[in-house]
PDB file of C-alpha atoms in Angstrom:
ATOM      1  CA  UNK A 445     197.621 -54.046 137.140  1.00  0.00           C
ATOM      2  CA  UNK A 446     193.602 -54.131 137.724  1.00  0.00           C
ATOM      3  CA  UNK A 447     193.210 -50.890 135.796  1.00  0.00           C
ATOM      4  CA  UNK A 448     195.194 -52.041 132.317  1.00  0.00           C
ATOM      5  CA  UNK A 449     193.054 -54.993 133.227  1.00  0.00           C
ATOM      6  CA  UNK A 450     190.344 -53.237 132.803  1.00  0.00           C
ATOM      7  CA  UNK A 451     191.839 -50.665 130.295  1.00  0.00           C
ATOM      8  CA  UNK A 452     192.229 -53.682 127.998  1.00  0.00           C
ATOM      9  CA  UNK A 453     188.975 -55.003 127.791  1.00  0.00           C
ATOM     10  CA  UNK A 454     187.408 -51.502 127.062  1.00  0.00           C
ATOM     11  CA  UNK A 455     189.852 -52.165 123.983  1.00  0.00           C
ATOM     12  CA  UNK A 456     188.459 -55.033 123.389  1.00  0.00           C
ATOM     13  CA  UNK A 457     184.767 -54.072 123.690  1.00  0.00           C
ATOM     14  CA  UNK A 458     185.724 -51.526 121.037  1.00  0.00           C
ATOM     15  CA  UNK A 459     186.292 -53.845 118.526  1.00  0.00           C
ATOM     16  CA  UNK A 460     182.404 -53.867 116.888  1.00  0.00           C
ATOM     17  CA  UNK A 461     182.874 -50.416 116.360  1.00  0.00           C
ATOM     18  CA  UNK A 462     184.883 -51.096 113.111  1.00  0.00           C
ATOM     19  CA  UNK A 463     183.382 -52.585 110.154  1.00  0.00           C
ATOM     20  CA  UNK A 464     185.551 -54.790 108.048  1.00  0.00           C
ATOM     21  CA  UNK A 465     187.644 -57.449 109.450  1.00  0.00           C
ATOM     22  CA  UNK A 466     190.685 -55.842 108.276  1.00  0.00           C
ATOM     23  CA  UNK A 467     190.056 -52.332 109.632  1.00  0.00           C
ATOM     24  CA  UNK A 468     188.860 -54.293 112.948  1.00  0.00           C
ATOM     25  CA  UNK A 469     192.369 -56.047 112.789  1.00  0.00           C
ATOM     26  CA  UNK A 470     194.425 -53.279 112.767  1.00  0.00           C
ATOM     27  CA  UNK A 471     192.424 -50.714 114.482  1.00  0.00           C
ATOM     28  CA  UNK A 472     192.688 -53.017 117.506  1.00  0.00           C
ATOM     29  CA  UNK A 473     196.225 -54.173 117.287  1.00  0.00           C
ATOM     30  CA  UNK A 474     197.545 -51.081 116.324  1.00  0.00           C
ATOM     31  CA  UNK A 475     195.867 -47.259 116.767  1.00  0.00           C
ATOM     32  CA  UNK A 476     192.438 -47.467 117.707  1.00  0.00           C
ATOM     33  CA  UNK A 477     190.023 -45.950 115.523  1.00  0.00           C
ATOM     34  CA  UNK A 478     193.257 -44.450 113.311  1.00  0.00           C
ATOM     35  CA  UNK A 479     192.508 -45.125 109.088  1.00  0.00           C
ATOM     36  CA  UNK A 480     193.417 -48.526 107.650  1.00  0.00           C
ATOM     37  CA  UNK A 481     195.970 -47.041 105.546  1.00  0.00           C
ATOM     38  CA  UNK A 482     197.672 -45.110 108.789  1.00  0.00           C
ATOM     39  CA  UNK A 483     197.943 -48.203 111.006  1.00  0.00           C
ATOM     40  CA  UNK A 484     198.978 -49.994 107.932  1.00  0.00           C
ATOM     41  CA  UNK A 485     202.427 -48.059 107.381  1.00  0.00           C
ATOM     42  CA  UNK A 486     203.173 -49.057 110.913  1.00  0.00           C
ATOM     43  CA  UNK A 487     201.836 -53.191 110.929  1.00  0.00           C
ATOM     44  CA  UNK A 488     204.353 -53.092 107.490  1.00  0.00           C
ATOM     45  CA  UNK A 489     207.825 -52.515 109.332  1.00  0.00           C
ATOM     46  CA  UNK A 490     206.857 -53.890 111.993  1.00  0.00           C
ATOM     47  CA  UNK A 491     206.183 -57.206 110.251  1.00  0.00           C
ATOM     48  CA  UNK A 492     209.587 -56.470 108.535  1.00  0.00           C
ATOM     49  CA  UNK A 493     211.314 -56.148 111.595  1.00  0.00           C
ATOM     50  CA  UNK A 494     209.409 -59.889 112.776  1.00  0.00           C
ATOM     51  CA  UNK A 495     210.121 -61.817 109.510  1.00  0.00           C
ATOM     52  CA  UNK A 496     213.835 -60.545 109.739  1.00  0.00           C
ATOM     53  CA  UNK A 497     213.984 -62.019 113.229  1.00  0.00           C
ATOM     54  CA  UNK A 498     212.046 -64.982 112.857  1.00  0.00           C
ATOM     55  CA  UNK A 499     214.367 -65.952 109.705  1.00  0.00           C
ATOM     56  CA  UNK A 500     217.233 -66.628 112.348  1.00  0.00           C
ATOM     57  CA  UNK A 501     215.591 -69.221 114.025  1.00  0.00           C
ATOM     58  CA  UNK A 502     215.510 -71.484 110.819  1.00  0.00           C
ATOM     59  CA  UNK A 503     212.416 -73.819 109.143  1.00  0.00           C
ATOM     60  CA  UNK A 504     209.709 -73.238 111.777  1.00  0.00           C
ATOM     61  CA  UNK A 505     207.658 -75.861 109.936  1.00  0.00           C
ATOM     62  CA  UNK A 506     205.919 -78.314 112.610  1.00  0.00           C
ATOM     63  CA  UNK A 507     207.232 -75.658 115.455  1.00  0.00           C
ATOM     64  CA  UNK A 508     204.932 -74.908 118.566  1.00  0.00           C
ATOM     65  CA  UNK A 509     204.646 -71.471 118.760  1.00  0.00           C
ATOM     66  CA  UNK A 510     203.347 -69.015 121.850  1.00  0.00           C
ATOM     67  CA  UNK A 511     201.031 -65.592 120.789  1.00  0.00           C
ATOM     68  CA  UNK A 512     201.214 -63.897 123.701  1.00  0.00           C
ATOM     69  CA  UNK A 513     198.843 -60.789 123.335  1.00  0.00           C
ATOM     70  CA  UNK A 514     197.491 -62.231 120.004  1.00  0.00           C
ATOM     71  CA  UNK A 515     195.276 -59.542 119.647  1.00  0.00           C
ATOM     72  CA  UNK A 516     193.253 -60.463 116.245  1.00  0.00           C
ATOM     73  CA  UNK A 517     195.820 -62.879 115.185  1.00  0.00           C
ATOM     74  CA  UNK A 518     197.927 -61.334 112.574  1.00  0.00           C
ATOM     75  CA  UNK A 519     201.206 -62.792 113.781  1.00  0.00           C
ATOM     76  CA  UNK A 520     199.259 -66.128 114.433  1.00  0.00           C
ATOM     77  CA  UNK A 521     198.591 -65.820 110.789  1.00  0.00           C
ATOM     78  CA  UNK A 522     201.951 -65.394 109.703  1.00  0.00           C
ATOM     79  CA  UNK A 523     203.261 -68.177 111.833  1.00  0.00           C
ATOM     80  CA  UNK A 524     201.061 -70.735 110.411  1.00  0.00           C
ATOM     81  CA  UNK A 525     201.767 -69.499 106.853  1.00  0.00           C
ATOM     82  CA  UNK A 526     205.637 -69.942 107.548  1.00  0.00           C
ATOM     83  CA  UNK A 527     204.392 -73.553 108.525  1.00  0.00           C
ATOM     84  CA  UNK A 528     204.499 -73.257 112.646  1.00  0.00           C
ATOM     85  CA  UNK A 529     201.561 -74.539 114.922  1.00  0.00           C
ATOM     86  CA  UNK A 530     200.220 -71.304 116.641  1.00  0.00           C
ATOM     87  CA  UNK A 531     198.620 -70.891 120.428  1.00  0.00           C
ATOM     88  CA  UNK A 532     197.210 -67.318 120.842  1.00  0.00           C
ATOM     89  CA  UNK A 533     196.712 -66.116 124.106  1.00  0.00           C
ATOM     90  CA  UNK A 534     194.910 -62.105 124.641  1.00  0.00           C
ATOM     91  CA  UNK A 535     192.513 -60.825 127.525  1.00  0.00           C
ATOM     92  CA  UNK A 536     189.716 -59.849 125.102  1.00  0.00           C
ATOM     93  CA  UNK A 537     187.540 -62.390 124.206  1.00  0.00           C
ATOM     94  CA  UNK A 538     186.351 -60.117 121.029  1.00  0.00           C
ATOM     95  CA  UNK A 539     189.731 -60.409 119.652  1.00  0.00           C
ATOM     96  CA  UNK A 540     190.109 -64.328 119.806  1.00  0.00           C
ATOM     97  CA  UNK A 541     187.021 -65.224 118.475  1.00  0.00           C
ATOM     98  CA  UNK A 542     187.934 -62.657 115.714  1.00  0.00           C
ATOM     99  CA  UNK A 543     191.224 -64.437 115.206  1.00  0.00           C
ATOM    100  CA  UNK A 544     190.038 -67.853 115.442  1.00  0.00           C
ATOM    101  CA  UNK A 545     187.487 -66.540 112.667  1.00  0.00           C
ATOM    102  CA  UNK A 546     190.438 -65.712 110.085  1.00  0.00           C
ATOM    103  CA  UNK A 547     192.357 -68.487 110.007  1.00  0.00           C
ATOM    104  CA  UNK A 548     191.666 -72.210 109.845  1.00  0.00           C
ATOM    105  CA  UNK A 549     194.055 -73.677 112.314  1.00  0.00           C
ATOM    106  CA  UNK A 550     195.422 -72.340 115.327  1.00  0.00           C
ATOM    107  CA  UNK A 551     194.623 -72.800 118.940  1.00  0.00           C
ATOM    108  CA  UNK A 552     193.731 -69.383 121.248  1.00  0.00           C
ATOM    109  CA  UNK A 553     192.738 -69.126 124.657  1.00  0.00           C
ATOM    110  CA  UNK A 554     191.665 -66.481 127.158  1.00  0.00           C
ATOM    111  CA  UNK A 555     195.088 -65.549 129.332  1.00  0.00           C
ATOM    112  CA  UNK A 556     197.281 -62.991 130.318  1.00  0.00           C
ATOM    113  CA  UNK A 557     200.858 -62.548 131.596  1.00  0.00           C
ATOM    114  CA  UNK A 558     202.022 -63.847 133.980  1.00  0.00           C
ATOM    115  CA  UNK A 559     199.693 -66.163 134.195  1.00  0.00           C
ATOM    116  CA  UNK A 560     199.891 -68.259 131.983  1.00  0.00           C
ATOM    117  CA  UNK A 561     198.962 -71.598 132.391  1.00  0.00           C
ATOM    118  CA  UNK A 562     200.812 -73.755 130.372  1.00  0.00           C
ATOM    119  CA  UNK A 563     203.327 -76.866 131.198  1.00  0.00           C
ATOM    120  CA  UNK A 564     207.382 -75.568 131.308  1.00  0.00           C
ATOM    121  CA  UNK A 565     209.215 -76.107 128.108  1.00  0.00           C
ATOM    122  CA  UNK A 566     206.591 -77.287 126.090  1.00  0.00           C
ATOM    123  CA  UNK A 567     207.083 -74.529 123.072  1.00  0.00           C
ATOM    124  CA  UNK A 568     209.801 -74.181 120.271  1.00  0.00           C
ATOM    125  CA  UNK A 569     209.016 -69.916 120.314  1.00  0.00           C
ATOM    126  CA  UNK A 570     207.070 -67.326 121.737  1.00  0.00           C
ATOM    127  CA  UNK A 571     206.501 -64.241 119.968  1.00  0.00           C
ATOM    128  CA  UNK A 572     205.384 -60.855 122.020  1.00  0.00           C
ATOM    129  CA  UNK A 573     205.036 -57.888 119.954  1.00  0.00           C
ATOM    130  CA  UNK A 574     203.804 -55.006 121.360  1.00  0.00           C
ATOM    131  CA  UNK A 575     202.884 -56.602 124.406  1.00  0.00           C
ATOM    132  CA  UNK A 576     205.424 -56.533 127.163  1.00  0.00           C
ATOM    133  CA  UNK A 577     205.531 -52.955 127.095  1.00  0.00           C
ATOM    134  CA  UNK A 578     201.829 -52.654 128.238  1.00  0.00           C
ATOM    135  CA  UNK A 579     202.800 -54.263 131.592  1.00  0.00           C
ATOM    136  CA  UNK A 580     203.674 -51.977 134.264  1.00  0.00           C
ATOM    137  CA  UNK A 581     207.255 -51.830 135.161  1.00  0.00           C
ATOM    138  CA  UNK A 582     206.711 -53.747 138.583  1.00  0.00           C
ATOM    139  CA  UNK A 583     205.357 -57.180 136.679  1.00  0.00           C
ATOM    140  CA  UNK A 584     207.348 -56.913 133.481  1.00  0.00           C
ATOM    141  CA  UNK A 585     210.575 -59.215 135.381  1.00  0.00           C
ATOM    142  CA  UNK A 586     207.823 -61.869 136.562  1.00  0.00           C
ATOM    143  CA  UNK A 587     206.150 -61.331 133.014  1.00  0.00           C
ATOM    144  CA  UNK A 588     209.415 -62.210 131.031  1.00  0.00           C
ATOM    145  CA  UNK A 589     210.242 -64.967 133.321  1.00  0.00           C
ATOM    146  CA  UNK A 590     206.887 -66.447 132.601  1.00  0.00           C
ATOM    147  CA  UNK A 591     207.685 -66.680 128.554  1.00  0.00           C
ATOM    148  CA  UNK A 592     211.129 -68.101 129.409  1.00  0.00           C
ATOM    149  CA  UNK A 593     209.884 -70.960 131.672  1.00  0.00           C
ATOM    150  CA  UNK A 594     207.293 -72.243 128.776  1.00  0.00           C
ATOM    151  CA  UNK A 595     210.242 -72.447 126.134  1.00  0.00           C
ATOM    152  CA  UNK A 596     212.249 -75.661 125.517  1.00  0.00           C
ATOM    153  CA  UNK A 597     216.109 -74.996 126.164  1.00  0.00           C
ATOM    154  CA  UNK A 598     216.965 -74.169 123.076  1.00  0.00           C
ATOM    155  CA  UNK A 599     213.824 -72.439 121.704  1.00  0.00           C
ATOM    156  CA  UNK A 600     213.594 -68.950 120.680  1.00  0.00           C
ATOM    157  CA  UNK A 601     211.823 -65.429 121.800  1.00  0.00           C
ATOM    158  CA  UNK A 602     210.694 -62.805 119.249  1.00  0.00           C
ATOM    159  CA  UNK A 603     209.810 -59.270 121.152  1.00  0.00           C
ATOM    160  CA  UNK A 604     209.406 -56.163 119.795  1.00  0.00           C
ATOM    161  CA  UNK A 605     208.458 -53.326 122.292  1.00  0.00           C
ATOM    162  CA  UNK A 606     208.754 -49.902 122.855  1.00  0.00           C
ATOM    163  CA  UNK A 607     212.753 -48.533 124.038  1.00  0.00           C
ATOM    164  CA  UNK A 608     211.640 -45.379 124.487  1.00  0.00           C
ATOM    165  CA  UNK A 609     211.444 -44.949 128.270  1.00  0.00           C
ATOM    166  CA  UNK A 610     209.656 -41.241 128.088  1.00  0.00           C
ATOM    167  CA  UNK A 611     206.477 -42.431 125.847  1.00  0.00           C
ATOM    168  CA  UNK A 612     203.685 -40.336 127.461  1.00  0.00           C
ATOM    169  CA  UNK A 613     201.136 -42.959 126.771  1.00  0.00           C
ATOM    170  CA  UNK A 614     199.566 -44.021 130.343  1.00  0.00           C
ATOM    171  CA  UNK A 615     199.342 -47.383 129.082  1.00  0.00           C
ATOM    172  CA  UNK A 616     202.603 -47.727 127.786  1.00  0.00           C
ATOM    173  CA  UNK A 617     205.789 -48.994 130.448  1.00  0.00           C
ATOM    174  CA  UNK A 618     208.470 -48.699 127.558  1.00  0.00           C
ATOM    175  CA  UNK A 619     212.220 -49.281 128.579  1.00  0.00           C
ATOM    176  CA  UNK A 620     215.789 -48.669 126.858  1.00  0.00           C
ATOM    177  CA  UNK A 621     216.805 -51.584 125.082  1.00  0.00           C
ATOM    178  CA  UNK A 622     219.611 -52.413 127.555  1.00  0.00           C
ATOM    179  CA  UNK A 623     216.825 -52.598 130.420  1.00  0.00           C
ATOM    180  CA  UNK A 624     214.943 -55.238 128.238  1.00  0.00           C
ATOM    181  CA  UNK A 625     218.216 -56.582 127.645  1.00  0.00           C
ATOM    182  CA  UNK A 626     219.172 -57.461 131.255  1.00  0.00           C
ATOM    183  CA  UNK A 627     215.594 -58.571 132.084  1.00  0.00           C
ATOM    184  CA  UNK A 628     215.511 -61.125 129.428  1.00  0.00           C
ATOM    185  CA  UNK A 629     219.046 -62.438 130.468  1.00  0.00           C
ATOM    186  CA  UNK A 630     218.388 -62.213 134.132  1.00  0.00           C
ATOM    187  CA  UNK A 631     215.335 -64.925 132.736  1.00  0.00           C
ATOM    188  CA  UNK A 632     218.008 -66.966 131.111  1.00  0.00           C
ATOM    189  CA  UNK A 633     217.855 -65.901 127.747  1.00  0.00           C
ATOM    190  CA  UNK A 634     220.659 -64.493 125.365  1.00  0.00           C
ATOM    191  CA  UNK A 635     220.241 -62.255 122.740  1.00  0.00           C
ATOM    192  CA  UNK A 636     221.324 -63.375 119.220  1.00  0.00           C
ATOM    193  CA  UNK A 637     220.027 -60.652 117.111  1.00  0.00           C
ATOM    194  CA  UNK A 638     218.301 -56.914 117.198  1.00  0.00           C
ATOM    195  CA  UNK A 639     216.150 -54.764 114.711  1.00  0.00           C
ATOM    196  CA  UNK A 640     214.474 -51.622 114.920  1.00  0.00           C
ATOM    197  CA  UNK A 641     211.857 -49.602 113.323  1.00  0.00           C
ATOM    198  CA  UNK A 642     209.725 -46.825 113.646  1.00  0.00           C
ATOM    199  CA  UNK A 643     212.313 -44.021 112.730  1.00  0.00           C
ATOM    200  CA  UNK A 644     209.969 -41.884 110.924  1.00  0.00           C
ATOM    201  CA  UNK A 645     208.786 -39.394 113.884  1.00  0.00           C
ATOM    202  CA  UNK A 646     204.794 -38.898 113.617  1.00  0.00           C
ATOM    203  CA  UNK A 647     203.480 -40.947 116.918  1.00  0.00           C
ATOM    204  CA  UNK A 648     206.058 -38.566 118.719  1.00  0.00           C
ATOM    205  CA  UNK A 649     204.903 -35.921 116.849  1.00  0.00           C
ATOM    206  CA  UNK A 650     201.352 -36.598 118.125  1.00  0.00           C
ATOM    207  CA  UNK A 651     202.511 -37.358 121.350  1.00  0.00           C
ATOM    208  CA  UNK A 652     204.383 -33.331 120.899  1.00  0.00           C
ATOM    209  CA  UNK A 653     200.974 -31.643 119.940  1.00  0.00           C
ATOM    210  CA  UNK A 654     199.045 -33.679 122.670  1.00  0.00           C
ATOM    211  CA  UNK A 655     201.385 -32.052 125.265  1.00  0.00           C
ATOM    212  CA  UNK A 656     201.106 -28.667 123.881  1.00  0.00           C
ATOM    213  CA  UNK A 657     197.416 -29.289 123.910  1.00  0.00           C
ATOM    214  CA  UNK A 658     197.615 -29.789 127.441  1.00  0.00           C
ATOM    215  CA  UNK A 659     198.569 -26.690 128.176  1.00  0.00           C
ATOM    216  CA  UNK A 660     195.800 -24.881 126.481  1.00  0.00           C
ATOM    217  CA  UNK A 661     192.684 -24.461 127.240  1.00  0.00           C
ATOM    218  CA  UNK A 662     191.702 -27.335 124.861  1.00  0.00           C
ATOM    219  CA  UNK A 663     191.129 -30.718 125.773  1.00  0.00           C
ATOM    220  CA  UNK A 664     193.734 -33.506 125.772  1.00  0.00           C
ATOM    221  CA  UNK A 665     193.281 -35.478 122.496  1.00  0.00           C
ATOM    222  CA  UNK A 666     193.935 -39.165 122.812  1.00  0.00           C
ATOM    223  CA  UNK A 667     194.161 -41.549 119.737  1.00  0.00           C
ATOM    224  CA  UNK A 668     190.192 -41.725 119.033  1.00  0.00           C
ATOM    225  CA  UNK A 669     190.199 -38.253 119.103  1.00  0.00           C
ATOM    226  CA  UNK A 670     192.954 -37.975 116.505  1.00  0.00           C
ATOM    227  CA  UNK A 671     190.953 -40.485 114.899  1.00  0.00           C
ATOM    228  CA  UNK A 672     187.962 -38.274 114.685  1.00  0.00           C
ATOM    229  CA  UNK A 673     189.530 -34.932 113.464  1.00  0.00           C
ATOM    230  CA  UNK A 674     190.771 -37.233 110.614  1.00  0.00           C
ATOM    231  CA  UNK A 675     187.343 -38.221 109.591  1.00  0.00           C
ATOM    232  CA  UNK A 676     186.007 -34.632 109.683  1.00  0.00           C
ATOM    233  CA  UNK A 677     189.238 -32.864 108.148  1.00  0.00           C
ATOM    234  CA  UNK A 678     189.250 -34.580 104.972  1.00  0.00           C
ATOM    235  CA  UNK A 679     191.907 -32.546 103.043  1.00  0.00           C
ATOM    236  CA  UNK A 680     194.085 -32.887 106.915  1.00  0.00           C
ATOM    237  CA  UNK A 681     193.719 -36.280 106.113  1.00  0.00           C
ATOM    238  CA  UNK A 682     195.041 -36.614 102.514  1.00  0.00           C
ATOM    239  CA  UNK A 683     198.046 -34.633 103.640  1.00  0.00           C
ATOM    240  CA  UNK A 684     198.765 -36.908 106.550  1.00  0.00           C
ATOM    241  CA  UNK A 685     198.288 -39.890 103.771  1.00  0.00           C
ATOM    242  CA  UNK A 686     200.599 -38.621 101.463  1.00  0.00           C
ATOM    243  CA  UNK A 687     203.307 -37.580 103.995  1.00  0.00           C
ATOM    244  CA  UNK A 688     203.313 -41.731 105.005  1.00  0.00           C
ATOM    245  CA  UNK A 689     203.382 -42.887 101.474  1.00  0.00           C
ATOM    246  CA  UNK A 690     206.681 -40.582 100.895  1.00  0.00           C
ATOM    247  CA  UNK A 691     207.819 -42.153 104.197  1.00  0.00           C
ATOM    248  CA  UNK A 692     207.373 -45.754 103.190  1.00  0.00           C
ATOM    249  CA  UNK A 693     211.124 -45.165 101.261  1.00  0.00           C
ATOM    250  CA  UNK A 694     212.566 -43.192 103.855  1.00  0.00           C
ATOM    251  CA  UNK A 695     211.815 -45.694 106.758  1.00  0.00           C
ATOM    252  CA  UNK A 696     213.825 -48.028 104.611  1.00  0.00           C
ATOM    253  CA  UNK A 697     216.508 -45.606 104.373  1.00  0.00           C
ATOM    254  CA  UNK A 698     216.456 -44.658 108.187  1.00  0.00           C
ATOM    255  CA  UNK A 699     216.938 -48.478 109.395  1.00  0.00           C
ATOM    256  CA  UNK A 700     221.012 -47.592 108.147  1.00  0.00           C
ATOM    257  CA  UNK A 701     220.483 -44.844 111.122  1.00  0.00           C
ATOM    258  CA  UNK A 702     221.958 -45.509 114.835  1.00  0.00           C
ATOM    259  CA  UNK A 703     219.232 -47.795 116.447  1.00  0.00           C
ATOM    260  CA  UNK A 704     219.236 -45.460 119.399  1.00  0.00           C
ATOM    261  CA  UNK A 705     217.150 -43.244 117.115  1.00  0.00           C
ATOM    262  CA  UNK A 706     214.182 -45.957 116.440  1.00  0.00           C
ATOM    263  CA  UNK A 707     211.023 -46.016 118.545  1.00  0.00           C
ATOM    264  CA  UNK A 708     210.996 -50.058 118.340  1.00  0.00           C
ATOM    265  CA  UNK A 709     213.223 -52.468 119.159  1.00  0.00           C
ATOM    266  CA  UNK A 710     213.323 -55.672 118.038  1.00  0.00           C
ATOM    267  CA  UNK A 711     214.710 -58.755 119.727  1.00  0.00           C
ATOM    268  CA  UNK A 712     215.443 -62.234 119.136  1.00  0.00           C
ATOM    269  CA  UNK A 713     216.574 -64.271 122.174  1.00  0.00           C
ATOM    270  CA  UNK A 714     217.393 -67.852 122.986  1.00  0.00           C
ATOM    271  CA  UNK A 715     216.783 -70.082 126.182  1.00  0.00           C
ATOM    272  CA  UNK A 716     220.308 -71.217 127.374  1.00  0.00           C
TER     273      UNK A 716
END
């Protein structure tokens, strides 16, 4: 746990590296370093796949709402445009004071899971996107148990993580969905709705070429690196552009796939 500790605020040191707020935003909650308009396919479906969920719980006007991992505090800024009261919680100091920057209301706070040090029941909904699946399989039972002991009986949980159990990424502890499943309801919470995204194949397609890489006498790439051919390969770039632009109908098309297929899952729970 000390290393992604420490993997995590290298992340967030990272952050004045990118220029505009935006690119900031969504180089750091998404692919580090990776074009605006690449992590931008990806922060689109996955906000579908939020909104869709967060529509079941009903008005979350004057709602107390839990960021946990708020990164730069895009879902922090959704909440409090659909009328909730936000508190975003992150490791990296860079990222808060970034979020706290961009909106005008809104609590955060320095914290991590599972420590998190708030009374028990005092929120309506916590939301943990991407997050859960960057704590190592040991901690993620104490980590879920954690969110469900700070919601109200009654209140909801929005996560989205990573079901793919093989994802080579050393700093990624994805699960199937029906592990999450049975860790959220050994914390008391049942599930009252699921949806996926991420059908369209190029992460594990970069993930496929990093492996092959690894067997050459080339080094490993990791994101940055990706990142970096991109800048120098201009026309490599365009092509990679226009391939997500075609895919922006065909992930649409994909979510009538099995879910099995789908990189992200998407669940929406509720404390007995």
């Amino acid at each position: 746990m000390a290393n992604m500790h420490h993997f995590w605020l290298r992340h967030d040191k990272a952050l004045s590296e990118h220029g505009s707020s935006r690119q900031s935003t969504l180089s750091h909650d998404l692919y580090r370093g990776m074009p605006p308009w690449f992590n931008a396919y990806y922060a689109h479906f996955q906000r579908r796949a939020v909104v869709s969920l967060l529509r079941r719980c009903g008005p979350l006007s004057g709602m107390r709402v839990l960021d946990v991992g708020c990164g730069t505090g895009r879902w922090s800024r959704l909440l409090s445009s659909m009328g909730a009261h936000p508190v975003g919680v992150d490791i990296g100091m860079g990222a808060l004071q970034l979020a706290a920057a961009q909106m005008d209301s809104g609590r955060f706070s320095a914290a991590a899971l599972p420590r998190l040090c708030f009374a028990d029941s005092v929120f309506d909904l916590a939301i943990s996107v991407l997050v859960l699946q960057h704590v190592p399989r040991p901690q993620q039972r104490e980590a879920v148990a954690a969110l469900a002991r700070l919601l109200r009986p009654g209140g909801w949980l929005v996560a989205c993580e990573i079901v793919d159990p093989n994802d080579p990424a050393p700093h990624v502890f994805g699960n199937p969905a029906e592990t999450w499943r049975a860790m959220f309801k050994a914390a008391g919470l049942r599930q009252v709705a699921y949806a996926s995204c991420e059908y369209i194949p190029y992460v594990r397609l970069f993930q496929r070429v990093r492996d092959w890489r690894r067997f050459s006498a080339a080094p490993r790439p990791d994101v940055s690196a990706v990142a970096a051919t991109l800048q120098r390969r201009v026309a490599l770039a365009w092509v990679l552009r226009i391939a997500l632009l075609v895919s922006y109908p065909l992930e649409y098309l994909a979510s009538w796939l099995p879910r099995r297929w789908a990189r992200l899952g998407g669940f929406l729970f509720t404390k007995e």
